[in-house]
Short mmCIF file of C-alpha atoms in Angstrom, two decimals:
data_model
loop_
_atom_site.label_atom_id
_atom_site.label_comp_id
_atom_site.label_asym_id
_atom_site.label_seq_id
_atom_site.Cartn_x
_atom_site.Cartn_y
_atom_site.Cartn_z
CA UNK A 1060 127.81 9.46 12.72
CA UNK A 1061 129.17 12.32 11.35
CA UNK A 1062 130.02 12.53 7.82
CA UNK A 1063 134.08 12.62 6.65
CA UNK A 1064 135.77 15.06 4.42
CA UNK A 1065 135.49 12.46 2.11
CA UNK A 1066 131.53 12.02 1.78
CA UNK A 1067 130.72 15.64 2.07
CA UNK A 1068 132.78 16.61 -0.75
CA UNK A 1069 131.18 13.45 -2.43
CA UNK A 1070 127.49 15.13 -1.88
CA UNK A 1071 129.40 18.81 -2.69
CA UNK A 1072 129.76 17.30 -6.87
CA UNK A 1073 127.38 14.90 -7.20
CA UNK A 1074 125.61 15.73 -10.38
CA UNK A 1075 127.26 18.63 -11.28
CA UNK A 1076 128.66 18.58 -14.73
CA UNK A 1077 131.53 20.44 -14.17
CA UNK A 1078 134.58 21.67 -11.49
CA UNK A 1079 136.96 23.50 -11.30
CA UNK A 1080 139.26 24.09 -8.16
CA UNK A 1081 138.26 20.71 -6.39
CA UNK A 1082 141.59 20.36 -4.87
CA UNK A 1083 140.94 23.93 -2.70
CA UNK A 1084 137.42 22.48 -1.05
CA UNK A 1085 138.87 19.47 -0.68
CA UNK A 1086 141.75 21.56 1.83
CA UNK A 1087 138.79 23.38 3.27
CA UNK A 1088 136.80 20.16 4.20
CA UNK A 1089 140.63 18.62 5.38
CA UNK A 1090 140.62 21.03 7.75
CA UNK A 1091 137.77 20.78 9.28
CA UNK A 1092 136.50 24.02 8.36
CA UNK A 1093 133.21 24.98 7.10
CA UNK A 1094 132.91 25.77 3.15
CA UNK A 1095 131.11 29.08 2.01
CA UNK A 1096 129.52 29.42 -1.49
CA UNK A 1097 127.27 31.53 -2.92
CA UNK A 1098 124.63 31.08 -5.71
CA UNK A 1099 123.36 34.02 -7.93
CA UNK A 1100 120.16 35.02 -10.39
CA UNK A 1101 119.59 38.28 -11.69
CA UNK A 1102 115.66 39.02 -11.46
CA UNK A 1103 115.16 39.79 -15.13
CA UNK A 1104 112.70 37.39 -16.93
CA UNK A 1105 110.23 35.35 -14.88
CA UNK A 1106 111.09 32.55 -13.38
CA UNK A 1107 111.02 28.93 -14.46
CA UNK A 1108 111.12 25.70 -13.95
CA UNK A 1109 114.57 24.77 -14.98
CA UNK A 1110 115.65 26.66 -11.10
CA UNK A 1111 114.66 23.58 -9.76
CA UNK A 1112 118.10 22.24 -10.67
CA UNK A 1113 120.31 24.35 -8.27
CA UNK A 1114 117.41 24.47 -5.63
CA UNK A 1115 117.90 21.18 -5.36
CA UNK A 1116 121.32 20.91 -5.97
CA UNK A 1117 121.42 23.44 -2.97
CA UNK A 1118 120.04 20.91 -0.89
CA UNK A 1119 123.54 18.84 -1.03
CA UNK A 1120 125.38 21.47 0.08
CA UNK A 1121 123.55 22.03 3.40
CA UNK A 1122 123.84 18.15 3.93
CA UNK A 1123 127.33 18.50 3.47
CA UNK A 1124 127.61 21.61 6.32
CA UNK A 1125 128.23 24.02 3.54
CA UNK A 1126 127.16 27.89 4.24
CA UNK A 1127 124.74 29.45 1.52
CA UNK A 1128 124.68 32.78 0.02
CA UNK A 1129 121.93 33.31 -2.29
CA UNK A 1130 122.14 36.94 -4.33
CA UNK A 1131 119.59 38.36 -5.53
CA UNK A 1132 122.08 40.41 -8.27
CA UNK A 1133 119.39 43.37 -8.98
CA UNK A 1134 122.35 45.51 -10.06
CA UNK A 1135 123.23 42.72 -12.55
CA UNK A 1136 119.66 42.68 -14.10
CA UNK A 1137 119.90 46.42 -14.71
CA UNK A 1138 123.22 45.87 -16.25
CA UNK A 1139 121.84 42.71 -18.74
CA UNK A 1140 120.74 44.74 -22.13
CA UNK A 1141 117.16 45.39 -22.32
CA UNK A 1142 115.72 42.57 -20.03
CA UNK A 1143 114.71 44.85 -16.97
CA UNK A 1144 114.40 48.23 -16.82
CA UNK A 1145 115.47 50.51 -13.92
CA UNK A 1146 112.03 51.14 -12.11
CA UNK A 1147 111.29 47.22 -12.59
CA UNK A 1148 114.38 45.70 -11.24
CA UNK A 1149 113.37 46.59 -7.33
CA UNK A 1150 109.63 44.75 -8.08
CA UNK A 1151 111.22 41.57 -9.86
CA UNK A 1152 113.69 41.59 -7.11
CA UNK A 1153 110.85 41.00 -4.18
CA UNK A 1154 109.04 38.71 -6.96
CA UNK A 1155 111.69 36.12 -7.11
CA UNK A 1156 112.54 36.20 -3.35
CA UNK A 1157 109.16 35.40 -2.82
CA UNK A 1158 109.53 32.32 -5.89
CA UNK A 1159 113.07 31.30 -4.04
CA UNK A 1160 111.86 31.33 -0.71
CA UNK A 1161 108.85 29.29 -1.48
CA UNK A 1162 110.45 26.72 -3.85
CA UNK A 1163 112.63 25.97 -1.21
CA UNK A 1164 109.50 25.57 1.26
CA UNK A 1165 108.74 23.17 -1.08
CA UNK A 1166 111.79 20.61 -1.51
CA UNK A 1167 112.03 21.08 2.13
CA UNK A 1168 115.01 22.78 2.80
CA UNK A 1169 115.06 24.65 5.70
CA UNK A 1170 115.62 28.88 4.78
CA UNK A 1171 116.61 29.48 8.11
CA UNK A 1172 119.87 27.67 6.67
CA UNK A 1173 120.32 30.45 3.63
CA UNK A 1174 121.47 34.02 3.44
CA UNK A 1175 119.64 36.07 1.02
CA UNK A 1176 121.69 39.59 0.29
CA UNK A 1177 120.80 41.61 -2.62
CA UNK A 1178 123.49 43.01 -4.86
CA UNK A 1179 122.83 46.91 -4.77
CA UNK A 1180 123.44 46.61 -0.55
CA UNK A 1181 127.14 46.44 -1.35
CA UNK A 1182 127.95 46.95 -4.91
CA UNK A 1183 127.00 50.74 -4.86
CA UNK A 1184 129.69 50.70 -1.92
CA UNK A 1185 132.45 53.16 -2.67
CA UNK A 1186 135.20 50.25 -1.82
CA UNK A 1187 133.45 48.32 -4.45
CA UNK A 1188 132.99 50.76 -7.11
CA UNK A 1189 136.92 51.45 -6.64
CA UNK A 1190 137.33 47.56 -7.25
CA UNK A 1191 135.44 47.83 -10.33
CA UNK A 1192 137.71 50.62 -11.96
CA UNK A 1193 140.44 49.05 -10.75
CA UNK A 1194 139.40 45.81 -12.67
CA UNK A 1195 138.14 47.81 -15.74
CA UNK A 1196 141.85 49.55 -15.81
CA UNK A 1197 143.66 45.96 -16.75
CA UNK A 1198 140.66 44.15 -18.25
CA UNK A 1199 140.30 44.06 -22.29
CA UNK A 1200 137.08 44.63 -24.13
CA UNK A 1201 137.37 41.59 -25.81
CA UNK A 1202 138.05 39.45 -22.63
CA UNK A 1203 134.59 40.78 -20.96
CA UNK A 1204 132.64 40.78 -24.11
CA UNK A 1205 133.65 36.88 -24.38
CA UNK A 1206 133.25 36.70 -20.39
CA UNK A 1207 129.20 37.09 -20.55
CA UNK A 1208 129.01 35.46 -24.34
CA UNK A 1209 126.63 32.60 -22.91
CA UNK A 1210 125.02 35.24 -20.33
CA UNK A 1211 124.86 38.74 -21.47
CA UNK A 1212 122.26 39.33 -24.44
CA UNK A 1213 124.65 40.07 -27.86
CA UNK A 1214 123.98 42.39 -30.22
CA UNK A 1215 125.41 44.10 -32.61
CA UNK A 1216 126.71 47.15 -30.72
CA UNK A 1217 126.88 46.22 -27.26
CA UNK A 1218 126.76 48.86 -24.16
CA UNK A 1219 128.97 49.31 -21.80
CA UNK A 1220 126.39 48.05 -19.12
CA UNK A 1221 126.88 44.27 -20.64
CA UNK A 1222 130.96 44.85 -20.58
CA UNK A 1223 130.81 45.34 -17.12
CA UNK A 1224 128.42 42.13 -15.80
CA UNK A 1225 131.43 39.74 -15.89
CA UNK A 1226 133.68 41.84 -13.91
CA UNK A 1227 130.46 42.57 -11.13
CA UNK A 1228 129.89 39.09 -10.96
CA UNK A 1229 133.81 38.01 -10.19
CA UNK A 1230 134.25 40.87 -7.56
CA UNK A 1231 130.69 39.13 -6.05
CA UNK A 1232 133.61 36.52 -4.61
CA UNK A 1233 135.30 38.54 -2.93
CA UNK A 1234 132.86 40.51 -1.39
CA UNK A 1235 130.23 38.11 -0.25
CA UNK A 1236 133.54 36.00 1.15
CA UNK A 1237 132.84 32.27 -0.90
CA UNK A 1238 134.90 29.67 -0.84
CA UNK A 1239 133.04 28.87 -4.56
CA UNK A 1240 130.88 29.92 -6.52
CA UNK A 1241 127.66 27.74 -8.03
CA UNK A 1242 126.22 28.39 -10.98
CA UNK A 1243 125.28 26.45 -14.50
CA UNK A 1244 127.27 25.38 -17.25
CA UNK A 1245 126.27 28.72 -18.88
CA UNK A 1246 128.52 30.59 -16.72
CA UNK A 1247 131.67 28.89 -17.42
CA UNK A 1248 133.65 31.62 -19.24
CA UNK A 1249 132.47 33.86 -16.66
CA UNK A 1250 134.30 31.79 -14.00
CA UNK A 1251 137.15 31.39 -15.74
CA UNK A 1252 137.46 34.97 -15.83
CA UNK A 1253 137.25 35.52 -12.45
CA UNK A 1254 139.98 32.72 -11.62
CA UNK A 1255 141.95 34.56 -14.48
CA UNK A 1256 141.40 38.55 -13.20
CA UNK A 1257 140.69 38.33 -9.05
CA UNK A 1258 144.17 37.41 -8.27
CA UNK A 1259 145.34 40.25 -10.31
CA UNK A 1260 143.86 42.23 -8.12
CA UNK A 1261 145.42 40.63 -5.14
CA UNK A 1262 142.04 38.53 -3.98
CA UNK A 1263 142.17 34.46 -3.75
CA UNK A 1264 140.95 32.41 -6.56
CA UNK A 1265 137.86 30.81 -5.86
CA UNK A 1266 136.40 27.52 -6.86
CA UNK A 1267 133.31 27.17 -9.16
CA UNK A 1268 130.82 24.53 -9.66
CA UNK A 1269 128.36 24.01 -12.38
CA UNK A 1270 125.04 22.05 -12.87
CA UNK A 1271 123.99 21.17 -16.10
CA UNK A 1272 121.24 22.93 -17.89
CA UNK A 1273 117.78 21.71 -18.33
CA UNK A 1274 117.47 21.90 -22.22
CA UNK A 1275 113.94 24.23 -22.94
CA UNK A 1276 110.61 22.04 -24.27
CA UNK A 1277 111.24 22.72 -28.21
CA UNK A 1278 115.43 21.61 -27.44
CA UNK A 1279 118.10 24.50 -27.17
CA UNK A 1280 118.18 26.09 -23.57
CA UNK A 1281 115.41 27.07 -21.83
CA UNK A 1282 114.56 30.81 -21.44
CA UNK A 1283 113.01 33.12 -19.61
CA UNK A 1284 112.42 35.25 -23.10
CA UNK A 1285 110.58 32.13 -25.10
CA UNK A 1286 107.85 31.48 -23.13
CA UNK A 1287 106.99 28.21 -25.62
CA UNK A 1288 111.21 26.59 -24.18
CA UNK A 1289 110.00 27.10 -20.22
CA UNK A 1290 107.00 26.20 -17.94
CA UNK A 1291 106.44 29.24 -15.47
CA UNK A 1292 106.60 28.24 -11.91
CA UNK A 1293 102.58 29.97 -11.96
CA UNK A 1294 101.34 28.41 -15.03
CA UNK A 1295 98.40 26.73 -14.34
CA UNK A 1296 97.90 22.62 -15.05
CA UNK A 1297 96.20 23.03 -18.00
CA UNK A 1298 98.72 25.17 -19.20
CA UNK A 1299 100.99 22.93 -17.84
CA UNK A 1300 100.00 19.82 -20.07
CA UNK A 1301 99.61 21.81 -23.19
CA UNK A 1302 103.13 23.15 -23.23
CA UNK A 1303 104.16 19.50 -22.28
CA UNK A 1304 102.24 17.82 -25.08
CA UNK A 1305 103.38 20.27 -27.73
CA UNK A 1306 107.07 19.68 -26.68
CA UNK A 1307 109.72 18.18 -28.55
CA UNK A 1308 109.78 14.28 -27.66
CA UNK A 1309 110.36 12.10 -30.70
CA UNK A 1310 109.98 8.41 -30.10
CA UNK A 1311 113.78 6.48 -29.70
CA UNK A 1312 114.95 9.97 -29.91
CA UNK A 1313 116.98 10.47 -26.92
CA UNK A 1314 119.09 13.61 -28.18
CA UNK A 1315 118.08 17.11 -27.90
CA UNK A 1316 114.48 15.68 -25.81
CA UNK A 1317 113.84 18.35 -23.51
CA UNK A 1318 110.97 16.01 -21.47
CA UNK A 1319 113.76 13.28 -21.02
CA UNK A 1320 116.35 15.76 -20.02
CA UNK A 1321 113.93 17.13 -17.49
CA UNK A 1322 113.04 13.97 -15.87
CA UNK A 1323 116.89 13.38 -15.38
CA UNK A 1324 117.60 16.82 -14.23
CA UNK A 1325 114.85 17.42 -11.98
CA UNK A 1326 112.65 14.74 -11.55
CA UNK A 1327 114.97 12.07 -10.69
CA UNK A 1328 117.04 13.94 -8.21
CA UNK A 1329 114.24 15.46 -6.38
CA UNK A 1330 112.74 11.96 -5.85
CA UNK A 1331 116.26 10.43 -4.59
CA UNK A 1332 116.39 13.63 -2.46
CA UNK A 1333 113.17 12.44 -1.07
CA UNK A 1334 114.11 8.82 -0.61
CA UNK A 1335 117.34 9.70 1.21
CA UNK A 1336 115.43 11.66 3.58
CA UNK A 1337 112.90 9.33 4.28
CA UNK A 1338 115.69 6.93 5.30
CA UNK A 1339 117.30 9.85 7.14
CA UNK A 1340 120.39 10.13 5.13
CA UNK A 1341 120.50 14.29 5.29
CA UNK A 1342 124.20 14.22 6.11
CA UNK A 1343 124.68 18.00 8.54
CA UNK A 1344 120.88 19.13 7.89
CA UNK A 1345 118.98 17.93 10.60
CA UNK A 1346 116.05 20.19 9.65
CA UNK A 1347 115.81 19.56 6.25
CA UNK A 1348 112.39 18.39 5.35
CA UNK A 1349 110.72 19.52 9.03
CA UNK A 1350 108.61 22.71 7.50
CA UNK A 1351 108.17 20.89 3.69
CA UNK A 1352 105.03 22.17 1.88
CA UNK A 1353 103.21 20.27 -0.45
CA UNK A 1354 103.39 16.50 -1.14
CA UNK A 1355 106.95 15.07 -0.13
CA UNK A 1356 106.73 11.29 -1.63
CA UNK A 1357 108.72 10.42 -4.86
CA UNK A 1358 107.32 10.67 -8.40
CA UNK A 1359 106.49 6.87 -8.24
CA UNK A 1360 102.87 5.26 -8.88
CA UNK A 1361 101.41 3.48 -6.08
CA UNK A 1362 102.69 -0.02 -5.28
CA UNK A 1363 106.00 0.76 -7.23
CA UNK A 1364 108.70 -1.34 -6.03
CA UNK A 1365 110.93 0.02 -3.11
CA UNK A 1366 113.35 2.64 -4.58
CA UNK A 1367 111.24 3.76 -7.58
CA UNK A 1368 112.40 7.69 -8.47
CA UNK A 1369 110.06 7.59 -11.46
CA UNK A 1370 107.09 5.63 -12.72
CA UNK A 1371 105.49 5.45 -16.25
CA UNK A 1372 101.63 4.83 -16.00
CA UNK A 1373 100.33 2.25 -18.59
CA UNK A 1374 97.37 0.51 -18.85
CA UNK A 1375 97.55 -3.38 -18.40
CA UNK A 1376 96.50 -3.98 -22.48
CA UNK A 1377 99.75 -2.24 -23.01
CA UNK A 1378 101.88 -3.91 -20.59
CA UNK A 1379 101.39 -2.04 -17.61
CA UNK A 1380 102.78 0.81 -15.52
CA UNK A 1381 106.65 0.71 -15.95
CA UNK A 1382 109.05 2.07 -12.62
CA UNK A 1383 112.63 2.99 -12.67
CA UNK A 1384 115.32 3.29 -9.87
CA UNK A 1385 117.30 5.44 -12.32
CA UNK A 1386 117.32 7.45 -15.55
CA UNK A 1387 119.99 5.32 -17.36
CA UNK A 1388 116.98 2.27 -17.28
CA UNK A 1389 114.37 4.86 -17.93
CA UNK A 1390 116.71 6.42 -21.01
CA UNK A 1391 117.83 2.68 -22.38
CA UNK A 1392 113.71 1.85 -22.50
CA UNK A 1393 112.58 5.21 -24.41
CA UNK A 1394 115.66 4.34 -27.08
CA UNK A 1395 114.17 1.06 -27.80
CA UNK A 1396 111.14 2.30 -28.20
CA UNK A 1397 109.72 0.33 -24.94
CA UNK A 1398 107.93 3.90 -23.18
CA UNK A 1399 105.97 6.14 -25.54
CA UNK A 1400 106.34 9.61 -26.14
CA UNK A 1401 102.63 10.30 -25.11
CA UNK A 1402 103.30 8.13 -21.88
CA UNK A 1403 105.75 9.63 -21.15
CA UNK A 1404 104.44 13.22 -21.57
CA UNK A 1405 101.83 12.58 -19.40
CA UNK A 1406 103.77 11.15 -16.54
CA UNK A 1407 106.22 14.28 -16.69
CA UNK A 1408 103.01 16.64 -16.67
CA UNK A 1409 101.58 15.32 -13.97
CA UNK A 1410 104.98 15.79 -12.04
CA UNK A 1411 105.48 18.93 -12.79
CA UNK A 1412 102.06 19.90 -11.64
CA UNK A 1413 102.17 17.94 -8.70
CA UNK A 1414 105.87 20.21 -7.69
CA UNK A 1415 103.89 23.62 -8.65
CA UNK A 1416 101.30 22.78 -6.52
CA UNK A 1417 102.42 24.16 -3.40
CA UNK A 1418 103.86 26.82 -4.74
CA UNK A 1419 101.05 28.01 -6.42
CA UNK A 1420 98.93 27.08 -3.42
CA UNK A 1421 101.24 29.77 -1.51
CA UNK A 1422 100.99 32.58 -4.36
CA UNK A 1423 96.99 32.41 -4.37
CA UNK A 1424 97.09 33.25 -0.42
CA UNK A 1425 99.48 36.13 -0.72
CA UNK A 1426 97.80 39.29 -1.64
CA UNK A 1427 101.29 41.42 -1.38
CA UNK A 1428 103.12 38.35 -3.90
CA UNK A 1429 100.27 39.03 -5.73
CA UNK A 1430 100.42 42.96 -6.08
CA UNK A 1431 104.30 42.15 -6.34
CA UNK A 1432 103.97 39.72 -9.69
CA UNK A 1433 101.63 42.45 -11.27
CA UNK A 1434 104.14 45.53 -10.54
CA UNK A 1435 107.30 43.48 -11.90
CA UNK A 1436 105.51 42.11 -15.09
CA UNK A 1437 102.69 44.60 -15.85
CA UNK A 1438 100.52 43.21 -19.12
CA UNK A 1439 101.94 45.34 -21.54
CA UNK A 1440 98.62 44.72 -23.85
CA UNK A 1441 96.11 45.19 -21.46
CA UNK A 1442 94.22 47.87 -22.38
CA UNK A 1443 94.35 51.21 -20.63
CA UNK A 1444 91.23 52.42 -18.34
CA UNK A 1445 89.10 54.81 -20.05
CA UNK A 1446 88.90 57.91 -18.03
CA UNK A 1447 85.76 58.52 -16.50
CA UNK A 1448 83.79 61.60 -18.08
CA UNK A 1449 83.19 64.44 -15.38
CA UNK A 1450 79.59 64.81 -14.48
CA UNK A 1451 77.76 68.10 -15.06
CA UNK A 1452 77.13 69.67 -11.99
CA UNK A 1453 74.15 72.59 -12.51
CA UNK A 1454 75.15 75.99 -10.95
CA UNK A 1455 72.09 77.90 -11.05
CA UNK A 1456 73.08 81.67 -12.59
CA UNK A 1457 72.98 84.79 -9.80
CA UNK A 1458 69.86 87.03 -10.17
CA UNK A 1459 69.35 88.71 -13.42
CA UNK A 1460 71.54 86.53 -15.38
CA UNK A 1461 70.76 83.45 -17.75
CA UNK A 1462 68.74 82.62 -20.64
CA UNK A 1463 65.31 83.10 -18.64
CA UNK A 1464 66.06 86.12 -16.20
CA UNK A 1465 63.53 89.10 -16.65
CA UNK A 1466 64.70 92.69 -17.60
CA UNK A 1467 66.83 94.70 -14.76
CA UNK A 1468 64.21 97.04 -14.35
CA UNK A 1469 60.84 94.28 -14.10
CA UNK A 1470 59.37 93.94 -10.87
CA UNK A 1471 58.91 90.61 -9.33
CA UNK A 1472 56.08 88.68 -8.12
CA UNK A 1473 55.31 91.23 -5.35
CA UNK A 1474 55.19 94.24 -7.14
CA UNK A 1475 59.16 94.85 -5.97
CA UNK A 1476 61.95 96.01 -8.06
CA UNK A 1477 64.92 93.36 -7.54
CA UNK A 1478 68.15 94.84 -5.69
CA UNK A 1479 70.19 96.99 -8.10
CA UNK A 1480 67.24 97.11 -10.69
CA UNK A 1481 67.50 101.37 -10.63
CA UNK A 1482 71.34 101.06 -10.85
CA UNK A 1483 70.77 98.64 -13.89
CA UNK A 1484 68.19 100.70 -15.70
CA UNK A 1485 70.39 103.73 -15.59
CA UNK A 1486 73.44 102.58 -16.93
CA UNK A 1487 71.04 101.08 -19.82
CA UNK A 1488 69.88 104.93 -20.09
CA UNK A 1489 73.35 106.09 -20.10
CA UNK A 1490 74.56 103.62 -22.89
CA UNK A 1491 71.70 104.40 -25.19
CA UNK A 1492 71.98 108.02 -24.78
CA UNK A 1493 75.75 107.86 -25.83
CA UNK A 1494 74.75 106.20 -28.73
CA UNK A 1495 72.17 108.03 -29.60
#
């Protein structure tokens, strides 16, 4: 049965932490008409885990017969201060298509279903560029310096190149033709300036939508630039379980605990994504799951009761494995102190390895994502190659010359005066008489 304005616009906001503009997708779904929205990264700083949380929020929209944009802003990461030069941006660029595409693969939504458009294809357009002066002729510096505040990296004399991002990234709207934009929390001020500046220009004001971020392993938000906040979508298990163990994950403390916030934010959803499938519940996305890679059951133990999202292993002296249908039983149990920091460490680890799996799996049989990952994050202390020392190649001297040759006027072997011997033995006379 097909799905009402009503319950896709239901699966359009679950779990986001913020709208604004419902009441404009709510006209669009009234209608009948199909939604548009685009999501955006700028390939700066690798990749991590915490993009699992509009992945999978992307999956929602396609059950809900939205159409997806997905930029690949490489313009934007050239423009964000210091985090990828010029000759890097067009590596990193292929780097995370390859991460998207395959991350994707692996929560089993279908990429036949998304557009992927990179930013420089339009935004060195000359109807765009006039856009852009036309916005930079009634916006203030202190309205896009506050714009990219959570986005931009500060510093203490900003350039120009940061100013602009906000502006880039509100035009985006207009020219990849959304309905609304997605993005995280961070982005808020950067959405209210668009909804502020676009109808200035005379373009409709767009909707935007925003997940919550996944705080980083040590608490505060998890970065690309700390690589102790963020588990790499390549790091390897081991590296996996260290990061996890050393993270911040007090027992009773529920504030600020990066592992708990993780299991609600990624964990959880992913396995409820998983469940609903299973039961067939994938709203407008037929082919969501067909192509999956990797492992597609929920992050529940064997023999966990029907609708377990998450299970805690325990051994029986200490009660036994514990399984929750949601995070609010999961959270109430680590606050009394019922689930152990170091149990619960491990069951998030072994999660988290279990969803890199198949992405890793991919990487490892992809020479050209290979080659890619080393051009867009060379090893800036690897030692350079010591240049090879030329071998000496023996030229043996022409007659007569060298250390050993014989006077110009000795004969050889044979009793023979070598070619040009008289000549030689002349010019010797000549010079000595001259001297003489």
């Amino acid at each position: 049965m097909a799905a009402t304005a009503e319950q896709k616009y239901a699966l359009i906001i679950r779990r986001l932490q913020e709208v604004f503009g419902a009441d404009s997708i709510k006209a669009i779904l009234d209608e009948g008409r199909t939604p548009k929205c685009y999501w955006g990264t700028a390939p700066t700083g690798r990749p991590h885990i915490g993009y699992f949380v509009p992945l999978t929020k992307i999956a929602d929209f396609l059950r809900a017969g939205v159409e997806v944009t997905i930029l690949l802003a490489d313009v934007h990461a050239f423009l964000d201060n210091l985090k990828a030069p010029l000759e890097l941006v067009a590596y990193r660029t292929n780097f995370y298509k390859f991460v998207l595409l395959t991350v994707f693969k692996s929560l089993g939504i279908p990429i036949n279903k998304l557009r992927f458009i990179e930013g420089s294809s339009y935004q060195l357009t000359k109807e765009y560029n006039l856009d852009n002066y036309r916005l930079c002729a009634i916006v203030t510096e202190h309205d896009a310096k506050k714009a990219g505040a959570e986005v931009v990296k500060q510093v203490e004399s900003p350039l120009l190149s940061g100013l602009l991002y906000p502006g880039l990234q509100a035009l985006d709207e207009q020219y990849l033709g959304c309905d609304f934009q997605f993005g995280g929390v961070d982005q808020r001020k950067i959405f209210t300036f668009a909804e502020l500046y676009l109808p200035r220009l005379g373009y409709a004001k767009r909707a935007h939508l925003m997940n919550p971020m996944v705080p980083g392993l040590g608490g505060g938000k998890m970065s690309s630039s700390d690589p102790d906040s963020k588990i790499d979508f390549l790091d390897a298990p081991d590296v996996v379980r260290r990061k996890i163990k050393k993270a911040f994950c007090e027992e009773g403390n529920t504030t600020d605990n990066g592992v708990l916030a993780f299991v609600k934010a990624v964990l959880i959803p992913i396995s409820e994504m998983r469940l609903e499938r299973i039961h067939g519940d994938t709203g407008a996305d037929a082919d969501e799951g067909v192509e999956a890679l990797g492992d597609q059951t929920p992050f529940a133990l064997p023999g966990a009761p029907e609708g377990t999202v998450f299970s805690v292993f325990r051994k029986e002296e200490y009660g036994g494995s514990l399984h929750y249908q949601n995070f609010l039983q999961l959270e109430q149990d680590f606050a009394e102190k019922k689930v152990h920091p170091k149990d619960l460490k491990t069951a998030v680890a072994d999660a988290i390895v279990r969803l890199l799996d198949p992405v890793q799996k991919a990487f490892g049989e992809s020479e050209e994502w290979r080659k890619v990952e080393q051009l867009a994050y060379p090893d800036l202390n690897a030692k350079p190659e010591k240049k090879k020392k030329k071998e000496k190649v023996y030229h043996p001297p022409p007659p007569g010359k060298g250390k050993n040759a014989k006077p110009a006027a000795e004969e050889n072997a044979d009793g023979v005066a070598p070619p040009g011997a008289a000549h030689s033995a002349a010019e010797a006379a000549k010079q000595q008489e001259a001297s003489s």
